[in-house]
């Protein structure tokens, strides 16, 4: 995983909202698009950026493409941010 792609994907509020939608379970592109007032091509653009960042999985079933949140990448980002902040297991901030 490249953090540059991940943070680029997370920088857009539409993509963050897509991730929130996928938190509840997998959705088709059409189901995702129904939550937004934008063209299908625009939704596809956002989904492609999320896929490139490995934040979502794509699974084809017959004529549909379903998207699912990639929890392992989300966890990896959270761990990195937690380490950057300097948190220790007991919630205290580590200082040198």
JSON list of N, CA, C and O in Angstrom, two decimals, residues 25-71:
[
{"chain": "A", "resi": 25, "resn": "UNK", "atom": "N", "xyz": [-21.64, -2.72, 4.70]},
{"chain": "A", "resi": 25, "resn": "UNK", "atom": "CA", "xyz": [-21.62, -3.93, 3.89]},
{"chain": "A", "resi": 25, "resn": "UNK", "atom": "C", "xyz": [-21.42, -3.60, 2.43]},
{"chain": "A", "resi": 25, "resn": "UNK", "atom": "O", "xyz": [-21.42, -2.44, 2.02]},
{"chain": "A", "resi": 26, "resn": "UNK", "atom": "N", "xyz": [-21.28, -4.62, 1.61]},
{"chain": "A", "resi": 26, "resn": "UNK", "atom": "CA", "xyz": [-20.98, -4.41, 0.20]},
{"chain": "A", "resi": 26, "resn": "UNK", "atom": "C", "xyz": [-22.18, -3.83, -0.54]},
{"chain": "A", "resi": 26, "resn": "UNK", "atom": "O", "xyz": [-23.33, -4.10, -0.19]},
{"chain": "A", "resi": 27, "resn": "UNK", "atom": "N", "xyz": [-21.87, -3.02, -1.54]},
{"chain": "A", "resi": 27, "resn": "UNK", "atom": "CA", "xyz": [-22.88, -2.36, -2.35]},
{"chain": "A", "resi": 27, "resn": "UNK", "atom": "C", "xyz": [-22.46, -2.38, -3.81]},
{"chain": "A", "resi": 27, "resn": "UNK", "atom": "O", "xyz": [-21.27, -2.38, -4.12]},
{"chain": "A", "resi": 28, "resn": "UNK", "atom": "N", "xyz": [-23.45, -2.37, -4.69]},
{"chain": "A", "resi": 28, "resn": "UNK", "atom": "CA", "xyz": [-23.16, -2.24, -6.12]},
{"chain": "A", "resi": 28, "resn": "UNK", "atom": "C", "xyz": [-22.86, -0.78, -6.43]},
{"chain": "A", "resi": 28, "resn": "UNK", "atom": "O", "xyz": [-23.20, 0.12, -5.64]},
{"chain": "A", "resi": 29, "resn": "UNK", "atom": "N", "xyz": [-22.28, -0.54, -7.58]},
{"chain": "A", "resi": 29, "resn": "UNK", "atom": "CA", "xyz": [-22.00, 0.83, -8.00]},
{"chain": "A", "resi": 29, "resn": "UNK", "atom": "C", "xyz": [-23.29, 1.64, -8.07]},
{"chain": "A", "resi": 29, "resn": "UNK", "atom": "O", "xyz": [-23.33, 2.80, -7.69]},
{"chain": "A", "resi": 30, "resn": "UNK", "atom": "N", "xyz": [-24.36, 1.01, -8.56]},
{"chain": "A", "resi": 30, "resn": "UNK", "atom": "CA", "xyz": [-25.65, 1.69, -8.64]},
{"chain": "A", "resi": 30, "resn": "UNK", "atom": "C", "xyz": [-26.21, 2.06, -7.28]},
{"chain": "A", "resi": 30, "resn": "UNK", "atom": "O", "xyz": [-26.76, 3.15, -7.10]},
{"chain": "A", "resi": 31, "resn": "UNK", "atom": "N", "xyz": [-26.05, 1.16, -6.31]},
{"chain": "A", "resi": 31, "resn": "UNK", "atom": "CA", "xyz": [-26.51, 1.45, -4.96]},
{"chain": "A", "resi": 31, "resn": "UNK", "atom": "C", "xyz": [-25.71, 2.60, -4.34]},
{"chain": "A", "resi": 31, "resn": "UNK", "atom": "O", "xyz": [-26.26, 3.46, -3.66]},
{"chain": "A", "resi": 32, "resn": "UNK", "atom": "N", "xyz": [-24.42, 2.60, -4.59]},
{"chain": "A", "resi": 32, "resn": "UNK", "atom": "CA", "xyz": [-23.58, 3.70, -4.10]},
{"chain": "A", "resi": 32, "resn": "UNK", "atom": "C", "xyz": [-24.01, 5.00, -4.78]},
{"chain": "A", "resi": 32, "resn": "UNK", "atom": "O", "xyz": [-24.21, 6.02, -4.12]},
{"chain": "A", "resi": 33, "resn": "UNK", "atom": "N", "xyz": [-24.17, 4.97, -6.09]},
{"chain": "A", "resi": 33, "resn": "UNK", "atom": "CA", "xyz": [-24.55, 6.16, -6.84]},
{"chain": "A", "resi": 33, "resn": "UNK", "atom": "C", "xyz": [-25.89, 6.74, -6.42]},
{"chain": "A", "resi": 33, "resn": "UNK", "atom": "O", "xyz": [-26.10, 7.96, -6.51]},
{"chain": "A", "resi": 34, "resn": "UNK", "atom": "N", "xyz": [-26.81, 5.90, -5.93]},
{"chain": "A", "resi": 34, "resn": "UNK", "atom": "CA", "xyz": [-28.13, 6.39, -5.53]},
{"chain": "A", "resi": 34, "resn": "UNK", "atom": "C", "xyz": [-28.07, 7.33, -4.33]},
{"chain": "A", "resi": 34, "resn": "UNK", "atom": "O", "xyz": [-29.02, 8.06, -4.07]},
{"chain": "A", "resi": 35, "resn": "UNK", "atom": "N", "xyz": [-26.96, 7.33, -3.63]},
{"chain": "A", "resi": 35, "resn": "UNK", "atom": "CA", "xyz": [-26.80, 8.21, -2.46]},
{"chain": "A", "resi": 35, "resn": "UNK", "atom": "C", "xyz": [-26.26, 9.59, -2.83]},
{"chain": "A", "resi": 35, "resn": "UNK", "atom": "O", "xyz": [-26.12, 10.45, -1.96]},
{"chain": "A", "resi": 36, "resn": "UNK", "atom": "N", "xyz": [-25.93, 9.79, -4.10]},
{"chain": "A", "resi": 36, "resn": "UNK", "atom": "CA", "xyz": [-25.31, 11.04, -4.54]},
{"chain": "A", "resi": 36, "resn": "UNK", "atom": "C", "xyz": [-26.05, 11.60, -5.75]},
{"chain": "A", "resi": 36, "resn": "UNK", "atom": "O", "xyz": [-26.64, 10.86, -6.52]},
{"chain": "A", "resi": 37, "resn": "UNK", "atom": "N", "xyz": [-25.99, 12.89, -5.90]},
{"chain": "A", "resi": 37, "resn": "UNK", "atom": "CA", "xyz": [-26.58, 13.57, -7.05]},
{"chain": "A", "resi": 37, "resn": "UNK", "atom": "C", "xyz": [-25.46, 13.87, -8.05]},
{"chain": "A", "resi": 37, "resn": "UNK", "atom": "O", "xyz": [-25.02, 15.01, -8.18]},
{"chain": "A", "resi": 38, "resn": "UNK", "atom": "N", "xyz": [-24.98, 12.82, -8.71]},
{"chain": "A", "resi": 38, "resn": "UNK", "atom": "CA", "xyz": [-23.91, 12.98, -9.69]},
{"chain": "A", "resi": 38, "resn": "UNK", "atom": "C", "xyz": [-23.98, 11.85, -10.71]},
{"chain": "A", "resi": 38, "resn": "UNK", "atom": "O", "xyz": [-24.63, 10.83, -10.47]},
{"chain": "A", "resi": 39, "resn": "UNK", "atom": "N", "xyz": [-23.32, 12.04, -11.81]},
{"chain": "A", "resi": 39, "resn": "UNK", "atom": "CA", "xyz": [-23.33, 11.06, -12.90]},
{"chain": "A", "resi": 39, "resn": "UNK", "atom": "C", "xyz": [-22.63, 9.77, -12.49]},
{"chain": "A", "resi": 39, "resn": "UNK", "atom": "O", "xyz": [-21.73, 9.77, -11.65]},
{"chain": "A", "resi": 40, "resn": "UNK", "atom": "N", "xyz": [-23.05, 8.68, -13.12]},
{"chain": "A", "resi": 40, "resn": "UNK", "atom": "CA", "xyz": [-22.44, 7.39, -12.86]},
{"chain": "A", "resi": 40, "resn": "UNK", "atom": "C", "xyz": [-20.95, 7.38, -13.15]},
{"chain": "A", "resi": 40, "resn": "UNK", "atom": "O", "xyz": [-20.17, 6.72, -12.46]},
{"chain": "A", "resi": 41, "resn": "UNK", "atom": "N", "xyz": [-20.55, 8.14, -14.17]},
{"chain": "A", "resi": 41, "resn": "UNK", "atom": "CA", "xyz": [-19.12, 8.21, -14.51]},
{"chain": "A", "resi": 41, "resn": "UNK", "atom": "C", "xyz": [-18.33, 8.86, -13.38]},
{"chain": "A", "resi": 41, "resn": "UNK", "atom": "O", "xyz": [-17.18, 8.46, -13.12]},
{"chain": "A", "resi": 42, "resn": "UNK", "atom": "N", "xyz": [-18.92, 9.80, -12.70]},
{"chain": "A", "resi": 42, "resn": "UNK", "atom": "CA", "xyz": [-18.24, 10.46, -11.58]},
{"chain": "A", "resi": 42, "resn": "UNK", "atom": "C", "xyz": [-18.09, 9.49, -10.41]},
{"chain": "A", "resi": 42, "resn": "UNK", "atom": "O", "xyz": [-17.03, 9.44, -9.77]},
{"chain": "A", "resi": 43, "resn": "UNK", "atom": "N", "xyz": [-19.14, 8.71, -10.15]},
{"chain": "A", "resi": 43, "resn": "UNK", "atom": "CA", "xyz": [-19.06, 7.70, -9.09]},
{"chain": "A", "resi": 43, "resn": "UNK", "atom": "C", "xyz": [-17.97, 6.69, -9.44]},
{"chain": "A", "resi": 43, "resn": "UNK", "atom": "O", "xyz": [-17.16, 6.31, -8.59]},
{"chain": "A", "resi": 44, "resn": "UNK", "atom": "N", "xyz": [-17.92, 6.26, -10.70]},
{"chain": "A", "resi": 44, "resn": "UNK", "atom": "CA", "xyz": [-16.88, 5.31, -11.15]},
{"chain": "A", "resi": 44, "resn": "UNK", "atom": "C", "xyz": [-15.49, 5.89, -10.94]},
{"chain": "A", "resi": 44, "resn": "UNK", "atom": "O", "xyz": [-14.57, 5.17, -10.53]},
{"chain": "A", "resi": 45, "resn": "UNK", "atom": "N", "xyz": [-15.33, 7.18, -11.22]},
{"chain": "A", "resi": 45, "resn": "UNK", "atom": "CA", "xyz": [-14.04, 7.85, -11.01]},
{"chain": "A", "resi": 45, "resn": "UNK", "atom": "C", "xyz": [-13.62, 7.74, -9.54]},
{"chain": "A", "resi": 45, "resn": "UNK", "atom": "O", "xyz": [-12.49, 7.37, -9.23]},
{"chain": "A", "resi": 46, "resn": "UNK", "atom": "N", "xyz": [-14.55, 8.04, -8.64]},
{"chain": "A", "resi": 46, "resn": "UNK", "atom": "CA", "xyz": [-14.24, 7.98, -7.21]},
{"chain": "A", "resi": 46, "resn": "UNK", "atom": "C", "xyz": [-13.96, 6.55, -6.77]},
{"chain": "A", "resi": 46, "resn": "UNK", "atom": "O", "xyz": [-13.03, 6.30, -5.99]},
{"chain": "A", "resi": 47, "resn": "UNK", "atom": "N", "xyz": [-14.72, 5.59, -7.27]},
{"chain": "A", "resi": 47, "resn": "UNK", "atom": "CA", "xyz": [-14.49, 4.19, -6.93]},
{"chain": "A", "resi": 47, "resn": "UNK", "atom": "C", "xyz": [-13.14, 3.71, -7.44]},
{"chain": "A", "resi": 47, "resn": "UNK", "atom": "O", "xyz": [-12.45, 2.95, -6.74]},
{"chain": "A", "resi": 48, "resn": "UNK", "atom": "N", "xyz": [-12.74, 4.17, -8.60]},
{"chain": "A", "resi": 48, "resn": "UNK", "atom": "CA", "xyz": [-11.42, 3.78, -9.13]},
{"chain": "A", "resi": 48, "resn": "UNK", "atom": "C", "xyz": [-10.29, 4.31, -8.26]},
{"chain": "A", "resi": 48, "resn": "UNK", "atom": "O", "xyz": [-9.29, 3.62, -8.05]},
{"chain": "A", "resi": 49, "resn": "UNK", "atom": "N", "xyz": [-10.43, 5.51, -7.76]},
{"chain": "A", "resi": 49, "resn": "UNK", "atom": "CA", "xyz": [-9.40, 6.06, -6.86]},
{"chain": "A", "resi": 49, "resn": "UNK", "atom": "C", "xyz": [-9.35, 5.25, -5.56]},
{"chain": "A", "resi": 49, "resn": "UNK", "atom": "O", "xyz": [-8.27, 4.94, -5.05]},
{"chain": "A", "resi": 50, "resn": "UNK", "atom": "N", "xyz": [-10.52, 4.88, -5.04]},
{"chain": "A", "resi": 50, "resn": "UNK", "atom": "CA", "xyz": [-10.56, 4.06, -3.83]},
{"chain": "A", "resi": 50, "resn": "UNK", "atom": "C", "xyz": [-9.96, 2.68, -4.07]},
{"chain": "A", "resi": 50, "resn": "UNK", "atom": "O", "xyz": [-9.27, 2.14, -3.20]},
{"chain": "A", "resi": 51, "resn": "UNK", "atom": "N", "xyz": [-10.19, 2.11, -5.25]},
{"chain": "A", "resi": 51, "resn": "UNK", "atom": "CA", "xyz": [-9.60, 0.82, -5.59]},
{"chain": "A", "resi": 51, "resn": "UNK", "atom": "C", "xyz": [-8.08, 0.93, -5.73]},
{"chain": "A", "resi": 51, "resn": "UNK", "atom": "O", "xyz": [-7.34, 0.08, -5.24]},
{"chain": "A", "resi": 52, "resn": "UNK", "atom": "N", "xyz": [-7.63, 1.97, -6.39]},
{"chain": "A", "resi": 52, "resn": "UNK", "atom": "CA", "xyz": [-6.18, 2.18, -6.56]},
{"chain": "A", "resi": 52, "resn": "UNK", "atom": "C", "xyz": [-5.48, 2.29, -5.20]},
{"chain": "A", "resi": 52, "resn": "UNK", "atom": "O", "xyz": [-4.36, 1.82, -5.02]},
{"chain": "A", "resi": 53, "resn": "UNK", "atom": "N", "xyz": [-6.16, 2.90, -4.25]},
{"chain": "A", "resi": 53, "resn": "UNK", "atom": "CA", "xyz": [-5.62, 3.05, -2.89]},
{"chain": "A", "resi": 53, "resn": "UNK", "atom": "C", "xyz": [-5.83, 1.78, -2.06]},
{"chain": "A", "resi": 53, "resn": "UNK", "atom": "O", "xyz": [-5.42, 1.73, -0.91]},
{"chain": "A", "resi": 54, "resn": "UNK", "atom": "N", "xyz": [-6.48, 0.78, -2.65]},
{"chain": "A", "resi": 54, "resn": "UNK", "atom": "CA", "xyz": [-6.76, -0.49, -2.00]},
{"chain": "A", "resi": 54, "resn": "UNK", "atom": "C", "xyz": [-7.68, -0.35, -0.79]},
{"chain": "A", "resi": 54, "resn": "UNK", "atom": "O", "xyz": [-7.68, -1.19, 0.12]},
{"chain": "A", "resi": 55, "resn": "UNK", "atom": "N", "xyz": [-8.47, 0.72, -0.76]},
{"chain": "A", "resi": 55, "resn": "UNK", "atom": "CA", "xyz": [-9.42, 0.92, 0.33]},
{"chain": "A", "resi": 55, "resn": "UNK", "atom": "C", "xyz": [-10.71, 0.14, 0.11]},
{"chain": "A", "resi": 55, "resn": "UNK", "atom": "O", "xyz": [-11.47, -0.08, 1.05]},
{"chain": "A", "resi": 56, "resn": "UNK", "atom": "N", "xyz": [-10.97, -0.25, -1.14]},
{"chain": "A", "resi": 56, "resn": "UNK", "atom": "CA", "xyz": [-12.14, -1.06, -1.45]},
{"chain": "A", "resi": 56, "resn": "UNK", "atom": "C", "xyz": [-11.75, -2.22, -2.35]},
{"chain": "A", "resi": 56, "resn": "UNK", "atom": "O", "xyz": [-10.77, -2.14, -3.11]},
{"chain": "A", "resi": 57, "resn": "UNK", "atom": "N", "xyz": [-12.51, -3.29, -2.23]},
{"chain": "A", "resi": 57, "resn": "UNK", "atom": "CA", "xyz": [-12.40, -4.45, -3.12]},
{"chain": "A", "resi": 57, "resn": "UNK", "atom": "C", "xyz": [-13.51, -4.35, -4.15]},
{"chain": "A", "resi": 57, "resn": "UNK", "atom": "O", "xyz": [-14.59, -3.84, -3.86]},
{"chain": "A", "resi": 58, "resn": "UNK", "atom": "N", "xyz": [-13.27, -4.91, -5.30]},
{"chain": "A", "resi": 58, "resn": "UNK", "atom": "CA", "xyz": [-14.27, -5.00, -6.35]},
{"chain": "A", "resi": 58, "resn": "UNK", "atom": "C", "xyz": [-14.53, -6.48, -6.62]},
{"chain": "A", "resi": 58, "resn": "UNK", "atom": "O", "xyz": [-13.59, -7.26, -6.77]},
{"chain": "A", "resi": 59, "resn": "UNK", "atom": "N", "xyz": [-15.81, -6.85, -6.68]},
{"chain": "A", "resi": 59, "resn": "UNK", "atom": "CA", "xyz": [-16.16, -8.24, -6.98]},
{"chain": "A", "resi": 59, "resn": "UNK", "atom": "C", "xyz": [-17.26, -8.25, -8.03]},
{"chain": "A", "resi": 59, "resn": "UNK", "atom": "O", "xyz": [-18.31, -7.62, -7.84]},
{"chain": "A", "resi": 60, "resn": "UNK", "atom": "N", "xyz": [-17.01, -8.93, -9.14]},
{"chain": "A", "resi": 60, "resn": "UNK", "atom": "CA", "xyz": [-17.99, -9.02, -10.22]},
{"chain": "A", "resi": 60, "resn": "UNK", "atom": "C", "xyz": [-18.87, -10.25, -10.02]},
{"chain": "A", "resi": 60, "resn": "UNK", "atom": "O", "xyz": [-18.38, -11.33, -9.75]},
{"chain": "A", "resi": 61, "resn": "UNK", "atom": "N", "xyz": [-20.17, -10.00, -10.17]},
{"chain": "A", "resi": 61, "resn": "UNK", "atom": "CA", "xyz": [-21.15, -11.08, -10.13]},
{"chain": "A", "resi": 61, "resn": "UNK", "atom": "C", "xyz": [-22.15, -10.84, -11.25]},
{"chain": "A", "resi": 61, "resn": "UNK", "atom": "O", "xyz": [-22.93, -9.88, -11.19]},
{"chain": "A", "resi": 62, "resn": "UNK", "atom": "N", "xyz": [-22.10, -11.69, -12.25]},
{"chain": "A", "resi": 62, "resn": "UNK", "atom": "CA", "xyz": [-22.95, -11.56, -13.45]},
{"chain": "A", "resi": 62, "resn": "UNK", "atom": "C", "xyz": [-22.79, -10.17, -14.04]},
{"chain": "A", "resi": 62, "resn": "UNK", "atom": "O", "xyz": [-21.70, -9.79, -14.44]},
{"chain": "A", "resi": 63, "resn": "UNK", "atom": "N", "xyz": [-23.86, -9.39, -14.08]},
{"chain": "A", "resi": 63, "resn": "UNK", "atom": "CA", "xyz": [-23.80, -8.06, -14.70]},
{"chain": "A", "resi": 63, "resn": "UNK", "atom": "C", "xyz": [-23.53, -6.94, -13.69]},
{"chain": "A", "resi": 63, "resn": "UNK", "atom": "O", "xyz": [-23.65, -5.77, -14.04]},
{"chain": "A", "resi": 64, "resn": "UNK", "atom": "N", "xyz": [-23.19, -7.29, -12.48]},
{"chain": "A", "resi": 64, "resn": "UNK", "atom": "CA", "xyz": [-23.02, -6.28, -11.43]},
{"chain": "A", "resi": 64, "resn": "UNK", "atom": "C", "xyz": [-21.60, -6.31, -10.88]},
{"chain": "A", "resi": 64, "resn": "UNK", "atom": "O", "xyz": [-20.93, -7.34, -10.88]},
{"chain": "A", "resi": 65, "resn": "UNK", "atom": "N", "xyz": [-21.18, -5.16, -10.41]},
{"chain": "A", "resi": 65, "resn": "UNK", "atom": "CA", "xyz": [-19.90, -5.04, -9.70]},
{"chain": "A", "resi": 65, "resn": "UNK", "atom": "C", "xyz": [-20.23, -4.57, -8.29]},
{"chain": "A", "resi": 65, "resn": "UNK", "atom": "O", "xyz": [-20.92, -3.55, -8.11]},
{"chain": "A", "resi": 66, "resn": "UNK", "atom": "N", "xyz": [-19.77, -5.31, -7.32]},
{"chain": "A", "resi": 66, "resn": "UNK", "atom": "CA", "xyz": [-20.00, -4.96, -5.92]},
{"chain": "A", "resi": 66, "resn": "UNK", "atom": "C", "xyz": [-18.69, -4.46, -5.31]},
{"chain": "A", "resi": 66, "resn": "UNK", "atom": "O", "xyz": [-17.61, -4.94, -5.64]},
{"chain": "A", "resi": 67, "resn": "UNK", "atom": "N", "xyz": [-18.83, -3.52, -4.40]},
{"chain": "A", "resi": 67, "resn": "UNK", "atom": "CA", "xyz": [-17.68, -2.94, -3.72]},
{"chain": "A", "resi": 67, "resn": "UNK", "atom": "C", "xyz": [-17.79, -3.22, -2.24]},
{"chain": "A", "resi": 67, "resn": "UNK", "atom": "O", "xyz": [-18.88, -3.20, -1.66]},
{"chain": "A", "resi": 68, "resn": "UNK", "atom": "N", "xyz": [-16.62, -3.47, -1.63]},
{"chain": "A", "resi": 68, "resn": "UNK", "atom": "CA", "xyz": [-16.56, -3.79, -0.21]},
{"chain": "A", "resi": 68, "resn": "UNK", "atom": "C", "xyz": [-15.37, -3.09, 0.41]},
{"chain": "A", "resi": 68, "resn": "UNK", "atom": "O", "xyz": [-14.31, -2.97, -0.21]},
{"chain": "A", "resi": 69, "resn": "UNK", "atom": "N", "xyz": [-15.53, -2.64, 1.62]},
{"chain": "A", "resi": 69, "resn": "UNK", "atom": "CA", "xyz": [-14.47, -1.94, 2.35]},
{"chain": "A", "resi": 69, "resn": "UNK", "atom": "C", "xyz": [-13.34, -2.91, 2.66]},
{"chain": "A", "resi": 69, "resn": "UNK", "atom": "O", "xyz": [-13.57, -4.04, 3.10]},
{"chain": "A", "resi": 70, "resn": "UNK", "atom": "N", "xyz": [-12.10, -2.48, 2.44]},
{"chain": "A", "resi": 70, "resn": "UNK", "atom": "CA", "xyz": [-10.92, -3.27, 2.77]},
{"chain": "A", "resi": 70, "resn": "UNK", "atom": "C", "xyz": [-10.46, -2.84, 4.17]},
{"chain": "A", "resi": 70, "resn": "UNK", "atom": "O", "xyz": [-9.69, -1.90, 4.33]},
{"chain": "A", "resi": 71, "resn": "UNK", "atom": "N", "xyz": [-10.93, -3.57, 5.16]},
{"chain": "A", "resi": 71, "resn": "UNK", "atom": "CA", "xyz": [-10.67, -3.21, 6.55]},
{"chain": "A", "resi": 71, "resn": "UNK", "atom": "C", "xyz": [-9.18, -3.24, 6.89]},
{"chain": "A", "resi": 71, "resn": "UNK", "atom": "O", "xyz": [-8.70, -2.42, 7.67]}
]
